[in-house]
Structure formats: C-alpha cells, structure tokens
Amino acid sequence: MENRIWDPIHECMDPEQRRQLQLNRLKMTVARCYALQAPYRAKMDAAGVKPEDIQTLEDIALLPFNTKQDLRDHYPKGYFAADQADMVRIHSTSGTTGNPVIMGYTHKDLDVWQECMARALTSVGADQTSVVQVSYGYGLFTGGLGAHDGAQRIGALVIPTSGGNTHRQVQLMHDMGTTHLCCTPSYALYLAEAIEASPYSLEEFKLRVGLFGAEAWSEDMRAELEKRLNIKARDIYGLTEVTGPSVSMQCLEGVGMHVQEDHFYPEIIDPDTLKPLPDGQVGELVFSTISKEGVPLLRYRTRDLCSLTRGTCVCGRTTVRMSRILGRTDDMLIIRGVNVFPTQIESALLNLGMEPNYMITVDRINNLDQMQVEVEMSDAMFSDEMRQVEAVENRIRKEIENIIGISFKLKLCEPKSLPRFEGKSKRVKDLRKR
C-alpha cells in the first residue's frame, strides 16, 4: 500500500503558514465563545482575559480551561454557540456518571468532520475501490456515523454493521471482501476469535487495515491484532467533546498520530500544575477547536496522557504527531501510592503469549488498597495438569508485578468466562468509590 494524502494543501502546509492560519482561527473562536457562550465568558472575565488579549498562539495560555464537568453543569445547551435552528445533528456521551454531554453540529461542522475522516481513511490506503466495514456503534456515539460519513466522502463502499451480531459481521467481512475495518481494538480481537472459530480461513479474507480507536491500547495489542487478522493496525483518535474520530490519525508509517491542526489546536500540560509542557514530554492532552461553530471549546482538558512530536513525517505530512494514548488522568488507578494503568496488565499478558482478556477489581480492606486481577485461561491451559497451571499462574504474577511494581491477588478464570466488549472495553471495577 502506498501513502496517500487526501488534502495536501492543509496536511502538508508549511508549519509557519499553518501557525498563522491557526492564530486567525483561534482569534475568531475566542471572540465567538466570549460572545455566545455565557459560561465561558464568565470564566474569561474571572481570569481577567478579553478576546483582544489573544495576539499570538502562545497567548492561548492566558485562557481558562474547559472540562467535561463544565459541560455537564450547563446541560443541555449552555455551551451552544449557534442557534438550535442552525444545528443539524447532536451527539452525546453516555452520561453514566452524571448528565450526558450534548454536542451540536452545524452543516459546516459535519463537513469539517467528514473531511477529517476522509483524511484519516486515505492515510491508511483507503480509496473509492475500498470496502470499509464500520463496526463502531451507531447513534449518539460518534464512532459509527463519523467513520461512515468519512468513508462515503472518499467514495468507498460502506458496510454499516455497527456493533454486535459477530457471526454476521464475519460473514459480511468474508463475502463482501472488506478491506478496512473500523472498530475498537477490543472488538477487533473478539472478531479475530470469531474468525478463528468460523469455517473460513484467514487467507480467504481481503482485510488489509484496521483503524482502531475509542479506547487505549498497547503496542503489544497492535502486534497481536496484526498477527491474528493479517492486517496493519493503526490508531485513530477522537472524542465527542471535540468532534469524534479523526481528530488525529496514524498513517501507514505508524509513527504517531497526525493531528488535524488546521481545525484542532493541541497542547500538552502538566495535569497537576496545569502549566504547558515542551514537545516530547508526557502530559495531559488539551484541545481547542478553532473552526467549530456549534459547540466550540477552548482549552478542553481531555484527561488523556500522551506527548507531541514535530517534524515532517516520511508520508509527507507536516502536522504535529501525538503519541498513542498512554492512559488517562482520571482512569489511572493509584494503588498504595503507585500509578497503575490497565494497559500495563494487557502488555504483561501479551508478553506471555496470552490473549488480553482480564478484569481488574480494586477495593479497600482494613484501610489498605487491594487489587485483584482476573485472567482468562486458554483452552489448552484449562486442560493442563494442576502443576502446570500453577507454573503458568506464577509466570503471570511475576510478569505483571515486574511491570506495575506492586503485589496483587491473581485469579485464573475458565476460558470464555470474562465479558467481551463490542464498544469501549470496561476492565476496571473500583469498589473504593462506593
């Protein structure tokens, strides 16, 4: 597959020209937010900042942050910066821990989103000859419709399977010659299991690339998916509050995710001090939407941890690249003073040649944090003698402890006994919050 570029004018723009474009759009967005978003105007007034104070890109540091809680506090339309009559679609988060976040899109917003998704698909070799199977959920979640519209934009044939009905997914993938798969990495692994259990051999499929997002995943998981599905597995990043999938994407070179900088301005901050961090340092990712009309957001704290790298990619794009998401500031588990991320458990299991089917439970017993990791055994392990199973258990425990640095309780489970996930995986139960 060759590197293709959908919009070379903006994706390969001279960085200094792009900075001027970003500044012009930032100024307009700040003025729009101050004029039309009462909650953010109050934040700016409290910080003593006016729109005219933004004269350089560095002045963005003067602006206050936005958070998901701000959007929830002003549910449903407090952050709308366009009349409802000018909105043509809404998307929303689940609202499982409070009010959902409602994001409205104008015609222009959808056009920008479709263009960005077209760039993402083109960057992994898709074109009008491709067959794109969209196995993200459709509806209020941005994944399904976002990938769908972008695939149509480039003229590809779209198979809108959504999530679930995995047997049917595999059949369509086989019979229709799917070339590109869009879903979560955990569901892709589930599809790999289903293909292996199907009457089809992997060689009968035409699948070439998986564009996976909506949850953090490791390099080990990438290698596993590439081996099990015989594909190139690439990252795509997005979030409801910013626009949806295609905020950034990984090209075929596979070195970082290209941020669509003409529409989304990225920063990395220290999540404790809130001060900007230099390129290359890991911190919290912050985005400002500099071309959005419906619900523009300035300095939105994503809670995702990553780093930024600049320089021209081998593919020819000059946009800044973000690393894969290493974890989240709010999903990170702090256990007895140690930071633990679920992806560390995933990496340990993959290092041992096991499938990353696991569940983490954290509780506080006698004022001491306790962590249990349930790990699903393979059919072969389950049929082994007890002595061999104990040896495997010891290897798993040692591998995980070497990575996370703390002791924990390990529980081996029967094959296929832990849940599979069609959408975002949920692998942590933190009982300390109850």
CSV table of C-alpha atoms in Angstrom, one decimal:
chain,number,residue,atom,x,y,z
A,1,MET,CA,0.0,0.0,0.0
A,2,GLU,CA,1.2,3.5,-0.9
A,3,ASN,CA,1.0,6.6,1.2
A,4,ARG,CA,-1.9,8.7,0.0
A,5,ILE,CA,-2.9,12.2,1.1
A,6,TRP,CA,-6.5,13.5,0.8
A,7,ASP,CA,-5.8,17.2,1.4
A,8,PRO,CA,-2.1,18.0,0.7
A,9,ILE,CA,-2.7,21.8,1.0
A,10,HIS,CA,-3.5,21.5,4.7
A,11,GLU,CA,-1.9,18.3,5.6
A,12,CYS,CA,1.5,19.3,4.1
A,13,MET,CA,1.3,23.0,4.7
A,14,ASP,CA,4.5,24.9,5.7
A,15,PRO,CA,4.4,25.0,9.6
A,16,GLU,CA,4.7,28.7,9.8
A,17,GLN,CA,1.8,29.2,7.3
A,18,ARG,CA,-0.2,26.8,9.4
A,19,ARG,CA,0.6,28.8,12.6
A,20,GLN,CA,-0.8,31.9,11.0
A,21,LEU,CA,-3.9,30.0,10.0
A,22,GLN,CA,-4.3,28.7,13.5
A,23,LEU,CA,-3.9,32.2,15.0
A,24,ASN,CA,-6.5,33.7,12.8
A,25,ARG,CA,-8.9,30.9,13.6
A,26,LEU,CA,-8.1,31.0,17.3
A,27,LYS,CA,-8.9,34.7,17.4
A,28,MET,CA,-12.2,34.2,15.7
A,29,THR,CA,-13.1,31.3,18.0
A,30,VAL,CA,-12.2,33.2,21.2
A,31,ALA,CA,-14.4,36.1,20.1
A,32,ARG,CA,-17.2,33.6,19.3
A,33,CYS,CA,-17.0,31.8,22.6
A,34,TYR,CA,-16.9,35.1,24.5
A,35,ALA,CA,-19.9,36.5,22.7
A,36,LEU,CA,-22.1,33.4,22.6
A,37,GLN,CA,-21.1,31.1,25.5
A,38,ALA,CA,-22.2,32.7,28.7
A,39,PRO,CA,-20.4,30.1,31.0
A,40,TYR,CA,-17.1,30.6,29.2
A,41,ARG,CA,-17.5,34.4,29.1
A,42,ALA,CA,-17.8,34.2,32.9
A,43,LYS,CA,-14.6,32.1,33.1
A,44,MET,CA,-12.7,34.6,30.9
A,45,ASP,CA,-14.0,37.5,32.9
A,46,ALA,CA,-12.9,35.8,36.2
A,47,ALA,CA,-9.4,35.3,34.7
A,48,GLY,CA,-9.3,38.9,33.5
A,49,VAL,CA,-8.9,38.0,29.8
A,50,LYS,CA,-10.6,39.6,26.9
A,51,PRO,CA,-10.7,38.4,23.2
A,52,GLU,CA,-8.3,41.2,22.2
A,53,ASP,CA,-5.7,39.9,24.6
A,54,ILE,CA,-5.0,36.9,22.2
A,55,GLN,CA,-2.4,38.2,19.8
A,56,THR,CA,-0.1,35.2,19.4
A,57,LEU,CA,-0.6,31.5,19.6
A,58,GLU,CA,1.3,31.5,22.9
A,59,ASP,CA,-1.3,33.8,24.4
A,60,ILE,CA,-3.7,30.7,24.4
A,61,ALA,CA,-2.1,30.0,27.8
A,62,LEU,CA,-4.0,33.1,29.2
A,63,LEU,CA,-7.3,31.4,28.5
A,64,PRO,CA,-9.1,29.3,31.1
A,65,PHE,CA,-9.6,25.6,30.7
A,66,ASN,CA,-12.9,23.8,29.9
A,67,THR,CA,-13.7,20.4,31.4
A,68,LYS,CA,-16.4,17.7,31.0
A,69,GLN,CA,-17.9,18.8,34.3
A,70,ASP,CA,-18.4,22.3,32.9
A,71,LEU,CA,-20.4,20.8,30.0
A,72,ARG,CA,-22.4,18.7,32.4
A,73,ASP,CA,-23.1,21.7,34.8
A,74,HIS,CA,-24.5,23.6,31.8
A,75,TYR,CA,-26.5,20.7,30.3
A,76,PRO,CA,-28.0,20.5,27.8
A,77,LYS,CA,-27.3,23.7,25.7
A,78,GLY,CA,-25.3,26.1,27.9
A,79,TYR,CA,-22.3,25.8,25.7
A,80,PHE,CA,-24.1,26.1,22.3
A,81,ALA,CA,-22.7,28.9,20.2
A,82,ALA,CA,-25.2,28.6,17.4
A,83,ASP,CA,-29.0,28.7,17.4
A,84,GLN,CA,-30.7,25.3,17.6
A,85,ALA,CA,-32.3,26.1,14.2
A,86,ASP,CA,-28.8,26.0,12.7
A,87,MET,CA,-27.9,22.7,14.3
A,88,VAL,CA,-28.4,19.6,12.1
A,89,ARG,CA,-27.2,16.8,14.4
A,90,ILE,CA,-26.4,16.1,18.0
A,91,HIS,CA,-24.1,13.5,19.5
A,92,SER,CA,-23.7,12.7,23.2
A,93,THR,CA,-21.6,10.9,25.8
A,94,SER,CA,-23.3,8.1,27.8
A,95,GLY,CA,-23.9,10.2,31.0
A,96,THR,CA,-23.3,7.1,33.2
A,97,THR,CA,-21.6,9.3,35.9
A,98,GLY,CA,-23.8,12.4,35.6
A,99,ASN,CA,-25.6,14.4,33.0
A,100,PRO,CA,-24.6,13.4,29.4
A,101,VAL,CA,-22.6,15.9,27.4
A,102,ILE,CA,-24.6,17.1,24.4
A,103,MET,CA,-22.7,18.4,21.4
A,104,GLY,CA,-24.4,20.1,18.5
A,105,TYR,CA,-23.2,20.2,14.9
A,106,THR,CA,-23.9,22.7,12.1
A,107,HIS,CA,-23.7,21.8,8.5
A,108,LYS,CA,-20.2,23.3,8.4
A,109,ASP,CA,-19.2,21.2,11.5
A,110,LEU,CA,-20.3,18.0,9.8
A,111,ASP,CA,-18.5,19.0,6.6
A,112,VAL,CA,-15.2,19.5,8.5
A,113,TRP,CA,-15.7,16.2,10.4
A,114,GLN,CA,-16.2,14.3,7.1
A,115,GLU,CA,-13.2,15.9,5.6
A,116,CYS,CA,-11.0,15.0,8.6
A,117,MET,CA,-12.3,11.4,8.5
A,118,ALA,CA,-11.6,11.3,4.7
A,119,ARG,CA,-8.0,12.3,5.5
A,120,ALA,CA,-7.8,9.6,8.1
A,121,LEU,CA,-9.1,6.8,5.9
A,122,THR,CA,-6.9,8.0,3.0
A,123,SER,CA,-3.9,7.9,5.2
A,124,VAL,CA,-4.3,4.2,5.7
A,125,GLY,CA,-4.7,3.5,2.0
A,126,ALA,CA,-8.5,3.6,1.6
A,127,ASP,CA,-10.0,5.0,-1.6
A,128,GLN,CA,-13.1,4.5,-3.8
A,129,THR,CA,-12.1,0.9,-4.5
A,130,SER,CA,-12.1,0.0,-0.8
A,131,VAL,CA,-14.8,-1.8,1.3
A,132,VAL,CA,-15.0,-0.2,4.7
A,133,GLN,CA,-16.8,-2.1,7.5
A,134,VAL,CA,-17.9,0.2,10.3
A,135,SER,CA,-18.3,-1.9,13.5
A,136,TYR,CA,-18.4,1.1,15.9
A,137,GLY,CA,-21.9,1.6,17.4
A,138,TYR,CA,-24.2,3.9,15.5
A,139,GLY,CA,-26.4,6.5,17.3
A,140,LEU,CA,-25.4,9.1,19.8
A,141,PHE,CA,-21.9,7.7,20.0
A,142,THR,CA,-19.7,9.5,17.4
A,143,GLY,CA,-17.8,6.4,16.2
A,144,GLY,CA,-20.3,4.8,13.8
A,145,LEU,CA,-21.6,7.8,11.9
A,146,GLY,CA,-18.2,9.5,11.9
A,147,ALA,CA,-16.4,6.7,10.2
A,148,HIS,CA,-19.4,6.0,7.9
A,149,ASP,CA,-19.6,9.6,6.6
A,150,GLY,CA,-15.9,9.8,6.0
A,151,ALA,CA,-15.8,6.5,4.1
A,152,GLN,CA,-18.7,7.8,1.9
A,153,ARG,CA,-16.8,11.0,1.4
A,154,ILE,CA,-13.9,9.2,-0.3
A,155,GLY,CA,-16.3,7.1,-2.4
A,156,ALA,CA,-15.6,3.8,-0.6
A,157,LEU,CA,-18.3,1.1,-0.2
A,158,VAL,CA,-19.5,1.2,3.4
A,159,ILE,CA,-20.8,-1.8,5.3
A,160,PRO,CA,-22.6,-0.3,8.4
A,161,THR,CA,-22.6,-3.3,10.6
A,162,SER,CA,-22.4,-1.3,13.9
A,163,GLY,CA,-21.7,-3.5,16.9
A,164,GLY,CA,-22.9,-6.9,17.8
A,165,ASN,CA,-24.1,-9.9,15.7
A,166,THR,CA,-20.5,-11.0,15.4
A,167,HIS,CA,-21.2,-14.1,13.3
A,168,ARG,CA,-23.0,-11.9,10.7
A,169,GLN,CA,-20.0,-9.4,10.9
A,170,VAL,CA,-17.6,-12.2,10.0
A,171,GLN,CA,-19.8,-13.4,7.2
A,172,LEU,CA,-20.2,-10.0,5.6
A,173,MET,CA,-16.4,-9.3,6.0
A,174,HIS,CA,-15.8,-12.5,4.1
A,175,ASP,CA,-18.5,-12.3,1.5
A,176,MET,CA,-18.2,-8.6,0.7
A,177,GLY,CA,-14.4,-8.5,0.7
A,178,THR,CA,-13.9,-5.9,3.5
A,179,THR,CA,-10.6,-4.2,3.1
A,180,HIS,CA,-10.7,-1.7,6.0
A,181,LEU,CA,-12.2,-2.4,9.5
A,182,CYS,CA,-13.2,0.5,11.9
A,183,CYS,CA,-13.9,-0.5,15.5
A,184,THR,CA,-12.5,-0.6,19.0
A,185,PRO,CA,-9.3,-2.7,19.4
A,186,SER,CA,-11.0,-5.0,21.9
A,187,TYR,CA,-13.8,-5.7,19.5
A,188,ALA,CA,-11.3,-6.4,16.7
A,189,LEU,CA,-9.8,-9.0,19.0
A,190,TYR,CA,-13.2,-10.5,19.5
A,191,LEU,CA,-13.7,-10.6,15.7
A,192,ALA,CA,-10.3,-12.4,15.4
A,193,GLU,CA,-11.6,-15.0,17.8
A,194,ALA,CA,-14.8,-15.4,15.8
A,195,ILE,CA,-12.9,-15.7,12.5
A,196,GLU,CA,-10.7,-18.5,14.0
A,197,ALA,CA,-13.9,-20.3,15.1
A,198,SER,CA,-15.6,-19.8,11.7
A,199,PRO,CA,-15.5,-22.2,8.7
A,200,TYR,CA,-13.4,-19.6,6.8
A,201,SER,CA,-9.6,-19.5,6.7
A,202,LEU,CA,-7.9,-16.1,7.2
A,203,GLU,CA,-6.4,-16.3,3.7
A,204,GLU,CA,-10.0,-16.1,2.3
A,205,PHE,CA,-10.4,-12.5,3.7
A,206,LYS,CA,-9.3,-9.4,1.9
A,207,LEU,CA,-8.8,-7.3,5.1
A,208,ARG,CA,-5.7,-5.1,4.9
A,209,VAL,CA,-6.1,-2.4,7.5
A,210,GLY,CA,-7.8,-1.9,10.9
A,211,LEU,CA,-8.4,1.7,12.0
A,212,PHE,CA,-9.0,1.3,15.8
A,213,GLY,CA,-9.9,3.8,18.4
A,214,ALA,CA,-12.2,4.8,21.3
A,215,GLU,CA,-10.0,3.1,24.0
A,216,ALA,CA,-6.4,3.0,25.0
A,217,TRP,CA,-4.4,0.0,23.6
A,218,SER,CA,-0.8,-1.0,23.7
A,219,GLU,CA,1.9,-1.8,21.1
A,220,ASP,CA,1.6,-5.4,22.2
A,221,MET,CA,-2.1,-5.4,21.3
A,222,ARG,CA,-1.2,-3.9,17.9
A,223,ALA,CA,1.2,-6.8,17.2
A,224,GLU,CA,-1.4,-9.3,18.4
A,225,LEU,CA,-4.1,-7.8,16.1
A,226,GLU,CA,-1.8,-7.6,13.1
A,227,LYS,CA,-0.8,-11.3,13.6
A,228,ARG,CA,-4.4,-12.6,14.2
A,229,LEU,CA,-6.1,-10.6,11.4
A,230,ASN,CA,-3.1,-10.3,9.0
A,231,ILE,CA,-3.5,-6.5,8.8
A,232,LYS,CA,-1.8,-3.3,9.5
A,233,ALA,CA,-3.4,-2.0,12.8
A,234,ARG,CA,-3.5,1.8,13.0
A,235,ASP,CA,-4.7,4.3,15.6
A,236,ILE,CA,-7.4,6.9,15.2
A,237,TYR,CA,-8.3,9.4,17.9
A,238,GLY,CA,-11.3,11.5,18.7
A,239,LEU,CA,-13.7,12.4,21.4
A,240,THR,CA,-17.3,13.6,21.5
A,241,GLU,CA,-16.5,16.9,23.0
A,242,VAL,CA,-14.0,17.9,20.2
A,243,THR,CA,-15.7,16.3,17.2
A,244,GLY,CA,-15.4,12.5,17.1
A,245,PRO,CA,-13.0,10.1,15.4
A,246,SER,CA,-10.4,11.8,13.1
A,247,VAL,CA,-9.1,14.5,15.4
A,248,SER,CA,-5.8,12.7,14.7
A,249,MET,CA,-4.9,9.5,12.9
A,250,GLN,CA,-1.9,7.3,12.3
A,251,CYS,CA,-0.7,6.9,8.7
A,252,LEU,CA,0.8,3.8,7.2
A,253,GLU,CA,4.2,4.8,8.6
A,254,GLY,CA,2.8,4.1,12.0
A,255,VAL,CA,4.9,6.7,13.9
A,256,GLY,CA,2.5,8.8,16.0
A,257,MET,CA,-1.0,10.2,15.1
A,258,HIS,CA,-1.2,13.2,12.8
A,259,VAL,CA,-3.3,15.9,14.4
A,260,GLN,CA,-5.6,17.9,12.1
A,261,GLU,CA,-4.0,21.1,13.2
A,262,ASP,CA,-6.0,23.4,10.9
A,263,HIS,CA,-9.1,22.5,13.0
A,264,PHE,CA,-7.8,21.3,16.4
A,265,TYR,CA,-5.0,23.1,18.3
A,266,PRO,CA,-3.2,20.7,20.7
A,267,GLU,CA,-1.3,21.4,23.9
A,268,ILE,CA,0.3,19.2,26.5
A,269,ILE,CA,0.1,20.3,30.1
A,270,ASP,CA,1.2,19.1,33.5
A,271,PRO,CA,-2.1,17.7,35.0
A,272,ASP,CA,-1.0,18.9,38.4
A,273,THR,CA,0.4,22.4,37.8
A,274,LEU,CA,-1.6,23.0,34.6
A,275,LYS,CA,1.5,24.5,33.0
A,276,PRO,CA,2.4,23.8,29.4
A,277,LEU,CA,5.0,21.1,28.8
A,278,PRO,CA,7.5,21.0,25.9
A,279,ASP,CA,7.3,18.6,23.0
A,280,GLY,CA,8.4,15.1,23.9
A,281,GLN,CA,7.2,15.2,27.5
A,282,VAL,CA,4.2,13.1,28.5
A,283,GLY,CA,1.3,15.1,30.0
A,284,GLU,CA,-2.4,15.8,29.6
A,285,LEU,CA,-3.7,16.5,26.1
A,286,VAL,CA,-5.7,19.7,25.7
A,287,PHE,CA,-7.5,20.7,22.6
A,288,SER,CA,-9.0,23.9,21.3
A,289,THR,CA,-11.5,23.6,18.4
A,290,ILE,CA,-10.6,26.5,16.2
A,291,SER,CA,-13.1,26.1,13.3
A,292,LYS,CA,-16.1,24.7,15.0
A,293,GLU,CA,-19.4,26.6,15.0
A,294,GLY,CA,-22.0,24.6,17.0
A,295,VAL,CA,-20.1,24.0,20.3
A,296,PRO,CA,-16.6,25.3,20.1
A,297,LEU,CA,-14.4,24.5,23.0
A,298,LEU,CA,-11.2,26.4,24.1
A,299,ARG,CA,-8.5,24.5,26.0
A,300,TYR,CA,-10.6,21.4,26.7
A,301,ARG,CA,-8.9,19.0,29.1
A,302,THR,CA,-9.2,15.6,27.6
A,303,ARG,CA,-7.7,13.7,30.6
A,304,ASP,CA,-5.7,11.6,28.1
A,305,LEU,CA,-2.0,11.3,28.6
A,306,CYS,CA,0.4,11.5,25.6
A,307,SER,CA,3.2,13.5,24.1
A,308,LEU,CA,3.7,15.6,20.9
A,309,THR,CA,6.4,15.4,18.2
A,310,ARG,CA,7.0,17.8,15.4
A,311,GLY,CA,8.8,17.4,12.1
A,312,THR,CA,7.9,16.2,8.6
A,313,CYS,CA,6.7,12.5,8.5
A,314,VAL,CA,8.0,10.1,5.9
A,315,CYS,CA,4.5,10.2,4.4
A,316,GLY,CA,4.9,13.9,3.7
A,317,ARG,CA,2.6,15.4,6.3
A,318,THR,CA,3.9,18.2,8.3
A,319,THR,CA,1.3,18.2,11.1
A,320,VAL,CA,2.3,17.6,14.7
A,321,ARG,CA,2.0,14.0,15.8
A,322,MET,CA,0.7,12.8,19.1
A,323,SER,CA,1.9,9.5,20.7
A,324,ARG,CA,-0.6,6.8,21.4
A,325,ILE,CA,-2.7,7.4,24.5
A,326,LEU,CA,-0.7,6.0,27.4
A,327,GLY,CA,-3.6,6.2,29.9
A,328,ARG,CA,-5.9,8.7,31.5
A,329,THR,CA,-5.5,11.0,34.4
A,330,ASP,CA,-9.0,10.0,35.7
A,331,ASP,CA,-8.8,6.3,34.8
A,332,MET,CA,-5.4,5.8,36.3
A,333,LEU,CA,-5.5,3.7,39.4
A,334,ILE,CA,-3.5,4.8,42.3
A,335,ILE,CA,-2.9,1.8,44.5
A,336,ARG,CA,-0.9,2.1,47.6
A,337,GLY,CA,0.8,5.2,46.1
A,338,VAL,CA,1.6,3.5,42.8
A,339,ASN,CA,0.1,4.6,39.4
A,340,VAL,CA,-1.3,1.6,37.6
A,341,PHE,CA,-2.9,1.6,34.1
A,342,PRO,CA,-5.0,-1.2,32.7
A,343,THR,CA,-2.8,-1.2,29.5
A,344,GLN,CA,0.1,-2.4,31.7
A,345,ILE,CA,-1.8,-5.6,32.5
A,346,GLU,CA,-2.7,-6.0,28.9
A,347,SER,CA,1.0,-5.7,27.9
A,348,ALA,CA,2.1,-8.3,30.5
A,349,LEU,CA,-0.4,-10.9,29.2
A,350,LEU,CA,0.6,-10.3,25.6
A,351,ASN,CA,4.2,-10.6,26.6
A,352,LEU,CA,3.4,-14.1,27.8
A,353,GLY,CA,1.6,-15.0,24.5
A,354,MET,CA,-1.8,-14.9,26.1
A,355,GLU,CA,-5.0,-13.1,25.0
A,356,PRO,CA,-5.6,-9.9,26.9
A,357,ASN,CA,-8.9,-10.9,28.5
A,358,TYR,CA,-8.8,-9.7,32.0
A,359,MET,CA,-10.7,-7.7,34.7
A,360,ILE,CA,-9.2,-5.6,37.5
A,361,THR,CA,-11.0,-5.1,40.8
A,362,VAL,CA,-9.8,-2.7,43.4
A,363,ASP,CA,-11.2,-2.5,46.9
A,364,ARG,CA,-10.2,-1.0,50.3
A,365,ILE,CA,-10.0,-3.6,53.1
A,366,ASN,CA,-9.0,-2.6,56.6
A,367,ASN,CA,-7.9,0.8,55.2
A,368,LEU,CA,-5.5,-0.8,52.7
A,369,ASP,CA,-6.0,-0.9,48.9
A,370,GLN,CA,-6.2,-4.4,47.5
A,371,MET,CA,-6.1,-5.2,43.8
A,372,GLN,CA,-7.3,-8.4,42.2
A,373,VAL,CA,-6.7,-9.3,38.5
A,374,GLU,CA,-8.8,-12.0,36.9
A,375,VAL,CA,-7.2,-13.5,33.9
A,376,GLU,CA,-8.9,-15.9,31.5
A,377,MET,CA,-7.1,-19.1,30.7
A,378,SER,CA,-6.9,-20.6,27.2
A,379,ASP,CA,-8.5,-24.0,26.5
A,380,ALA,CA,-5.0,-25.6,26.5
A,381,MET,CA,-4.2,-24.1,29.9
A,382,PHE,CA,-7.5,-25.2,31.3
A,383,SER,CA,-6.9,-28.8,30.3
A,384,ASP,CA,-3.3,-28.9,31.7
A,385,GLU,CA,-2.5,-30.7,34.9
A,386,MET,CA,-2.7,-28.6,38.1
A,387,ARG,CA,1.0,-28.4,38.5
A,388,GLN,CA,1.4,-26.9,35.0
A,389,VAL,CA,-1.4,-24.4,35.7
A,390,GLU,CA,0.4,-23.3,38.9
A,391,ALA,CA,3.5,-22.7,36.9
A,392,VAL,CA,1.6,-20.5,34.4
A,393,GLU,CA,0.0,-18.7,37.3
A,394,ASN,CA,3.4,-17.9,38.8
A,395,ARG,CA,4.7,-16.7,35.4
A,396,ILE,CA,1.7,-14.4,35.0
A,397,ARG,CA,2.0,-13.0,38.6
A,398,LYS,CA,5.7,-12.4,38.1
A,399,GLU,CA,5.3,-10.6,34.7
A,400,ILE,CA,2.6,-8.3,36.0
A,401,GLU,CA,4.4,-7.5,39.2
A,402,ASN,CA,7.6,-6.7,37.2
A,403,ILE,CA,5.6,-4.1,35.2
A,404,ILE,CA,3.3,-2.5,37.9
A,405,GLY,CA,5.7,-2.9,40.9
A,406,ILE,CA,3.1,-3.9,43.5
A,407,SER,CA,1.6,-7.2,44.8
A,408,PHE,CA,-1.9,-8.2,43.9
A,409,LYS,CA,-4.3,-11.2,44.0
A,410,LEU,CA,-4.4,-13.2,40.8
A,411,LYS,CA,-7.4,-15.3,39.9
A,412,LEU,CA,-7.4,-17.6,36.8
A,413,CYS,CA,-10.8,-18.0,35.1
A,414,GLU,CA,-12.3,-20.5,32.8
A,415,PRO,CA,-12.0,-20.0,29.0
A,416,LYS,CA,-14.6,-17.6,27.6
A,417,SER,CA,-15.9,-16.7,31.1
A,418,LEU,CA,-14.9,-13.0,31.1
A,419,PRO,CA,-17.0,-10.5,29.1
A,420,ARG,CA,-16.2,-9.5,25.6
A,421,PHE,CA,-16.8,-5.9,24.5
A,422,GLU,CA,-18.4,-4.6,21.3
A,423,GLY,CA,-17.9,-1.0,22.3
A,424,LYS,CA,-15.4,0.5,24.7
A,425,SER,CA,-14.0,-2.1,27.0
A,426,LYS,CA,-14.6,-1.8,30.7
A,427,ARG,CA,-11.9,-3.7,32.5
A,428,VAL,CA,-11.8,-1.9,35.9
A,429,LYS,CA,-14.1,-2.2,38.9
A,430,ASP,CA,-13.0,0.3,41.5
A,431,LEU,CA,-15.1,-0.5,44.6
A,432,ARG,CA,-13.3,2.1,46.8
A,433,LYS,CA,-15.7,4.8,45.4
A,434,ARG,CA,-18.7,3.3,47.0
